[in-house]
Amino acid sequence: MSPSAGRPSWSLPDNAVTEESAYSSRRRFLGALGLGGSAGVALALGARGAWVHRLTRGLPVPEALRARVASEFIDAGRTLTPEEVATRYNNYYEFSTDKRRVFDLARNFVLDPYTLRVDGLVERPGNITLERIEALGLQERVYRFRCVEAWAMTVPWIGVPLRDVLALAGPQPEARYVALQSFDDPEQAPGQREGTYTFPYYEALRIEEAENELALVATGLYGKRLTPQNGAPLRLVLPWKYGYKSPKSVVRLRLTRDRPQTFWNDLQPREYSWLSNVDPAVPHPRWSQRFERLLGSGERVPTEAFNGYGREVAHLYRG
Ligand SMILES: Nc1nc2c(c(=O)[nH]1)N[C@H]1C(S)=C(S)[C@@H](COP(=O)(O)O)O[C@H]1N2
Ligand SMILES: [Mo]
């Protein structure tokens, strides 16, 4: 499928090719935000607006997405990560393992037509449209987000509770797990053509985790539709787990009785557990998890158990 075929209305034409100067500016800009090397310190803050403008030139501008503010989740106890950081520094191995290249490689990525298939142990298996999911009632929630690599961000997501999406299909009583699958389209995703990893990306949750209030199906961030690099048109956000448990561009949910396998746990079980709840007391074999670096400010702060969401989820793991 051609990446430009059947563009949705939110994906504006991308007529400007990024110039070489924009690349070097981008590197300096990210450096200034505490992401790159030491060179960033030299960048005058006054120039920031210009850098952002040059960075975004030629990129599709996502459509605004309206949502009601969920008052319980409006204060994550941390400053919001700048939008231009959360949308330019991404883990998305289907496109690249280089976090700073993902946004550029994914700029034309689109799943169209898009539907979410929900099947397995459900009463009403089938394909659900984005419109139907969003009609469940979009909420804006600010969540802390912690990658296993010890960086963290704070993002205003827009979405609906995963349990409301599951309820559309009606889980059967025997269903114990939810398997999540990302898109599969090597023509659009260079990382899928390389053959280094087993795609499509796959993840899974216990049904009690999937039905927890915190588990969000996101279709937007920062007041707009999700960018391709952040997982358009729909992704999971599970703020008490390491970032890789939140798959992007999800196309299928399958309810099962047996525990499904998961991408990172299959690759390296000693480094990535199946549950992967954020836990400062359990080091990664190659680094400590006691602290994390905040994207944007570069500040180093202590990591909290369940990423600070113990009140909501700790009961799921007792006994
Ligand atoms: N399909 C898919 N989903 C994915 C990943 C990926 O490589 N492929 N990376 C994960 C990891 S490791 C992290 S930290 C988050 C990053 O999300 P962000 O780019 O929106 O910050 O996405 C997660 N979801
Ligand atoms: Mo991650």
Coordinates of C-alpha atoms and ligand atoms in Angstrom, one line a residue:
M1 CA 0.0 0.0 0.0
S2 CA 1.3 3.4 -0.9
P3 CA 1.8 5.5 2.3
S4 CA 0.0 8.5 0.7
A5 CA -3.0 6.5 -0.5
G6 CA -6.2 7.3 1.4
R7 CA -4.8 9.9 3.7
P8 CA -7.2 10.7 6.5
S9 CA -8.2 14.4 6.9
W10 CA -5.9 14.9 9.9
S11 CA -2.8 14.0 7.8
L12 CA -2.0 17.2 5.9
P13 CA 0.2 17.0 2.8
D14 CA 3.8 16.9 3.5
N15 CA 5.3 19.1 0.7
A16 CA 8.6 20.3 2.3
V17 CA 11.5 17.9 2.4
T18 CA 13.5 18.5 5.6
E19 CA 16.7 20.3 4.8
E20 CA 20.0 19.3 6.2
S21 CA 20.1 22.5 8.3
A22 CA 16.9 21.4 10.0
Y23 CA 18.6 18.1 11.0
S24 CA 21.5 19.8 12.7
S25 CA 19.2 22.3 14.4
R26 CA 17.2 19.4 15.6
R27 CA 20.1 17.8 17.2
R28 CA 21.1 21.0 18.9
F29 CA 17.5 21.6 20.0
L30 CA 17.2 18.1 21.6
G31 CA 20.5 18.7 23.3
A32 CA 19.2 21.9 24.8
L33 CA 16.3 19.9 26.2
G34 CA 18.6 17.5 28.0
L35 CA 18.3 14.7 25.5
G36 CA 21.5 14.9 23.5
G37 CA 25.1 15.7 24.3
S38 CA 26.7 18.7 26.0
A39 CA 26.5 20.9 23.0
G40 CA 22.9 21.8 23.8
V41 CA 23.9 23.9 26.7
A42 CA 25.2 26.6 24.3
L43 CA 21.8 27.1 22.6
A44 CA 20.2 30.4 23.6
L45 CA 16.7 29.9 24.8
G46 CA 15.5 32.9 22.8
A47 CA 16.0 30.8 19.6
R48 CA 13.8 28.1 20.7
G49 CA 10.6 29.1 18.9
A50 CA 12.6 29.3 15.6
W51 CA 14.0 25.8 16.2
V52 CA 10.6 24.3 16.9
H53 CA 9.2 26.0 13.8
R54 CA 12.0 24.5 11.6
L55 CA 11.6 21.1 13.2
T56 CA 7.9 20.8 12.5
R57 CA 8.0 22.3 9.0
G58 CA 7.0 19.6 6.5
L59 CA 5.5 17.3 9.1
P60 CA 1.8 16.5 9.0
V61 CA -0.1 18.5 11.6
P62 CA -2.5 16.3 13.5
E63 CA -6.1 17.5 13.9
A64 CA -7.3 18.9 17.3
L65 CA -9.1 16.3 19.4
R66 CA -11.6 17.5 22.0
A67 CA -11.9 15.6 25.3
R68 CA -13.3 16.2 28.8
V69 CA -10.6 16.7 31.4
A70 CA -10.6 13.8 33.8
S71 CA -10.2 15.7 37.1
E72 CA -8.7 12.7 39.0
F73 CA -5.9 12.5 36.5
I74 CA -5.2 16.2 35.8
D75 CA -2.2 16.5 38.1
A76 CA 0.5 13.9 37.7
G77 CA 2.7 15.7 40.3
R78 CA 5.2 16.6 37.6
T79 CA 5.7 19.2 35.0
L80 CA 4.4 18.3 31.5
T81 CA 7.1 17.2 29.1
P82 CA 7.4 19.6 26.2
E83 CA 5.3 18.4 23.3
E84 CA 8.2 18.8 20.9
V85 CA 10.2 16.4 23.0
A86 CA 7.6 13.7 23.5
T87 CA 6.9 13.7 19.8
R88 CA 10.6 13.7 18.6
Y89 CA 12.2 11.2 20.9
N90 CA 10.4 7.9 20.4
N91 CA 10.9 4.1 20.8
Y92 CA 9.2 2.5 17.9
Y93 CA 11.3 -0.4 16.6
E94 CA 9.0 -0.9 13.5
F95 CA 10.6 2.3 12.2
S96 CA 14.0 2.6 13.8
T97 CA 15.9 1.8 17.0
D98 CA 17.3 5.3 16.8
K99 CA 14.8 7.4 18.9
R100 CA 15.6 10.6 17.1
R101 CA 14.9 9.2 13.7
V102 CA 11.5 7.7 14.3
F103 CA 9.4 10.8 13.8
D104 CA 11.0 11.3 10.4
L105 CA 10.7 7.7 9.2
A106 CA 7.1 7.5 10.4
R107 CA 5.9 10.9 9.0
N108 CA 3.8 9.3 6.3
F109 CA 2.7 6.2 8.2
V110 CA -1.1 5.7 8.2
L111 CA -3.4 2.8 8.8
D112 CA -6.4 3.4 6.5
P113 CA -8.9 2.0 6.7
Y114 CA -8.4 1.4 10.4
T115 CA -10.4 -0.9 12.6
L116 CA -9.6 -2.6 15.9
R117 CA -10.3 -6.3 15.8
V118 CA -11.5 -7.7 19.1
D119 CA -11.9 -11.5 19.2
G120 CA -11.1 -14.7 21.2
L121 CA -13.2 -15.3 24.3
V122 CA -15.8 -12.5 23.7
E123 CA -19.5 -12.6 23.2
R124 CA -19.4 -10.2 20.2
P125 CA -16.2 -10.6 18.2
G126 CA -15.7 -8.1 15.4
N127 CA -14.0 -5.0 14.1
I128 CA -14.6 -1.7 15.9
T129 CA -14.1 1.6 14.2
L130 CA -12.2 4.5 15.7
E131 CA -15.4 6.6 15.7
R132 CA -17.2 4.0 17.8
I133 CA -14.3 3.9 20.3
E134 CA -14.1 7.6 20.6
A135 CA -17.9 7.8 21.0
L136 CA -17.4 6.1 24.3
G137 CA -16.3 9.5 25.6
L138 CA -12.8 10.9 25.2
Q139 CA -11.0 12.0 28.4
E140 CA -7.8 13.9 28.8
R141 CA -5.5 12.3 31.5
V142 CA -2.0 13.4 32.4
Y143 CA 0.1 10.3 33.2
R144 CA 3.7 9.8 34.2
F145 CA 5.4 7.4 31.8
R146 CA 8.5 5.4 32.6
C147 CA 10.7 3.6 30.0
V148 CA 12.7 0.6 31.2
E149 CA 15.8 2.5 29.9
A150 CA 15.4 4.9 32.9
W151 CA 14.0 8.0 31.2
A152 CA 10.5 9.3 32.0
M153 CA 8.0 11.8 30.6
T154 CA 4.7 13.3 31.7
V155 CA 2.1 13.5 28.9
P156 CA -1.5 14.6 28.5
W157 CA -3.1 11.7 26.7
I158 CA -6.5 11.6 25.2
G159 CA -8.4 8.3 25.2
V160 CA -11.0 6.0 26.7
P161 CA -10.6 3.3 29.4
L162 CA -9.6 0.0 27.9
R163 CA -12.3 -1.7 29.9
D164 CA -15.0 0.3 28.1
V165 CA -13.6 -0.9 24.7
L166 CA -13.5 -4.5 26.0
A167 CA -17.1 -4.1 27.2
L168 CA -18.2 -3.4 23.6
A169 CA -17.1 -7.0 22.8
G170 CA -18.2 -8.5 26.1
P171 CA -15.5 -10.7 27.6
Q172 CA -16.6 -14.3 28.4
P173 CA -16.1 -15.5 32.0
E174 CA -13.3 -17.8 31.0
A175 CA -11.2 -15.0 29.6
R176 CA -8.1 -14.4 31.7
Y177 CA -5.7 -12.5 29.5
V178 CA -5.8 -9.8 26.8
A179 CA -3.3 -10.2 23.9
L180 CA -2.5 -6.9 22.1
Q181 CA -1.1 -6.8 18.6
S182 CA 0.4 -3.9 16.7
F183 CA 0.2 -3.2 13.0
D184 CA 2.0 -5.3 10.4
D185 CA 2.9 -3.4 7.2
P186 CA 6.6 -3.8 6.1
E187 CA 6.0 -1.5 3.1
Q188 CA 5.5 1.4 5.5
A189 CA 7.8 0.3 8.3
P190 CA 11.5 0.0 7.5
G191 CA 12.2 -1.8 10.8
Q192 CA 9.7 -4.5 9.8
R193 CA 11.6 -5.1 6.5
E194 CA 15.0 -5.7 8.3
G195 CA 14.0 -8.9 9.9
T196 CA 15.9 -8.3 13.1
Y197 CA 12.9 -8.5 15.3
T198 CA 9.7 -10.6 15.2
F199 CA 6.9 -8.3 14.1
P200 CA 4.0 -7.6 14.5
Y201 CA 4.8 -6.3 18.0
Y202 CA 2.8 -8.2 20.6
E203 CA 2.0 -7.6 24.2
A204 CA -0.4 -8.9 26.8
L205 CA -2.1 -8.2 30.1
R206 CA -4.0 -10.1 32.7
I207 CA -7.7 -9.3 32.4
E208 CA -7.8 -7.6 35.8
E209 CA -4.9 -5.3 34.6
A210 CA -6.7 -4.5 31.4
E211 CA -9.9 -3.7 33.3
N212 CA -8.1 -1.4 35.8
E213 CA -9.2 2.2 35.7
L214 CA -5.7 3.4 34.7
A215 CA -5.5 1.3 31.5
L216 CA -6.1 3.7 28.7
V217 CA -6.7 3.3 25.0
A218 CA -5.2 6.6 23.6
T219 CA -6.1 8.2 20.3
G220 CA -4.6 11.6 21.1
L221 CA -2.0 13.6 23.0
Y222 CA -1.4 17.3 23.7
G223 CA -4.9 18.1 22.5
K224 CA -4.5 16.5 19.1
R225 CA -4.7 13.2 17.4
L226 CA -1.8 10.8 18.0
T227 CA 1.2 11.5 15.8
P228 CA 2.4 8.4 13.8
Q229 CA 5.6 8.2 15.9
N230 CA 3.5 8.1 19.1
G231 CA 1.3 5.2 17.9
A232 CA -1.5 6.6 15.7
P233 CA -4.3 6.0 15.4
L234 CA -4.6 4.1 18.6
R235 CA -2.3 2.8 21.3
L236 CA -2.3 1.5 24.9
V237 CA -1.0 3.6 27.8
L238 CA -0.3 1.6 31.1
P239 CA 1.4 4.1 33.3
W240 CA 2.4 1.7 36.1
K241 CA 4.3 -0.6 33.7
Y242 CA 7.5 0.0 31.8
G243 CA 6.9 1.7 28.5
Y244 CA 7.2 -1.4 26.3
K245 CA 4.0 -2.8 27.8
S246 CA 2.1 0.0 26.0
P247 CA 2.0 -1.1 22.4
K248 CA 1.5 1.5 19.6
S249 CA -0.7 1.3 16.5
V250 CA -2.7 -1.6 18.0
V251 CA -4.9 -3.4 15.5
R252 CA -6.1 -6.4 17.5
L253 CA -7.2 -7.4 21.0
R254 CA -7.6 -11.1 21.7
L255 CA -9.1 -12.5 24.9
T256 CA -7.6 -15.8 25.9
R257 CA -7.6 -18.4 28.7
D258 CA -3.8 -19.1 28.4
R259 CA -1.1 -16.6 29.1
P260 CA 0.0 -15.0 25.8
Q261 CA 3.7 -14.4 25.0
T262 CA 5.1 -10.9 24.9
F263 CA 7.7 -9.3 22.6
W264 CA 10.4 -8.3 25.1
N265 CA 10.0 -11.2 27.5
D266 CA 10.5 -13.6 24.5
L267 CA 13.6 -11.7 23.4
Q268 CA 15.3 -11.5 26.8
P269 CA 13.4 -13.0 29.7
R270 CA 16.1 -12.2 32.2
E271 CA 15.9 -8.5 31.4
Y272 CA 12.2 -8.0 30.7
S273 CA 9.7 -9.8 32.9
W274 CA 6.2 -10.7 31.7
L275 CA 4.5 -8.3 34.1
S276 CA 7.1 -5.5 34.0
N277 CA 5.6 -3.3 36.6
V278 CA 7.8 -0.3 37.4
D279 CA 9.9 -1.3 40.4
P280 CA 13.0 0.7 41.7
A281 CA 14.1 -2.3 43.8
V282 CA 14.5 -4.6 40.8
P283 CA 17.5 -3.6 38.8
H284 CA 17.8 -4.3 35.1
P285 CA 20.8 -6.6 34.8
R286 CA 22.7 -3.8 33.1
W287 CA 21.6 -0.8 35.0
S288 CA 19.8 0.4 38.2
Q289 CA 16.2 1.3 38.2
R290 CA 16.4 3.5 41.3
F291 CA 16.4 6.8 39.4
E292 CA 15.0 8.1 36.2
R293 CA 15.9 11.1 34.0
L294 CA 13.0 13.4 33.0
L295 CA 12.9 14.2 29.3
G296 CA 13.0 17.9 28.8
S297 CA 14.6 19.1 32.0
G298 CA 17.1 16.3 32.3
E299 CA 16.4 16.2 36.0
R300 CA 17.2 12.9 37.8
V301 CA 14.5 11.8 40.2
P302 CA 13.9 8.7 42.3
T303 CA 11.7 6.0 40.6
E304 CA 8.6 5.0 42.6
A305 CA 7.0 1.5 42.8
F306 CA 4.3 1.1 40.2
N307 CA 5.6 4.5 38.8
G308 CA 3.7 6.1 41.7
Y309 CA 0.4 4.4 40.9
G310 CA 0.4 1.9 43.7
R311 CA -2.9 3.2 45.1
E312 CA -4.6 2.2 41.9
V313 CA -2.9 -1.1 41.1
A314 CA -0.9 -2.6 44.0
H315 CA -3.9 -4.7 45.0
L316 CA -3.7 -6.6 41.7
Y317 CA -0.4 -8.1 42.8
R318 CA -1.0 -9.2 46.4
G319 CA -0.8 -12.8 47.2
Ligands
LIG1 N1 4.5 -1.3 18.4 C1 5.4 -0.8 19.3 N2 4.9 -0.3 20.4 C2 5.8 0.2 21.3 C3 7.2 0.2 21.1 C4 7.6 -0.4 19.8 O1 8.9 -0.4 19.5 N3 6.7 -0.9 19.0 N4 8.1 0.7 22.0 C5 7.6 0.8 23.4 C6 8.5 1.5 24.3 S1 10.0 0.7 24.7 C7 8.2 2.7 24.8 S2 9.2 3.5 25.9 C8 7.0 3.5 24.3 C9 7.4 4.8 23.8 O2 6.3 5.6 23.5 P1 6.5 7.1 23.0 O3 7.4 7.1 21.8 O4 5.1 7.6 22.7 O5 7.2 7.9 24.1 O6 6.3 2.8 23.3 C10 6.2 1.4 23.5 N5 5.4 0.8 22.5
MO2 MO 10.8 1.8 26.6

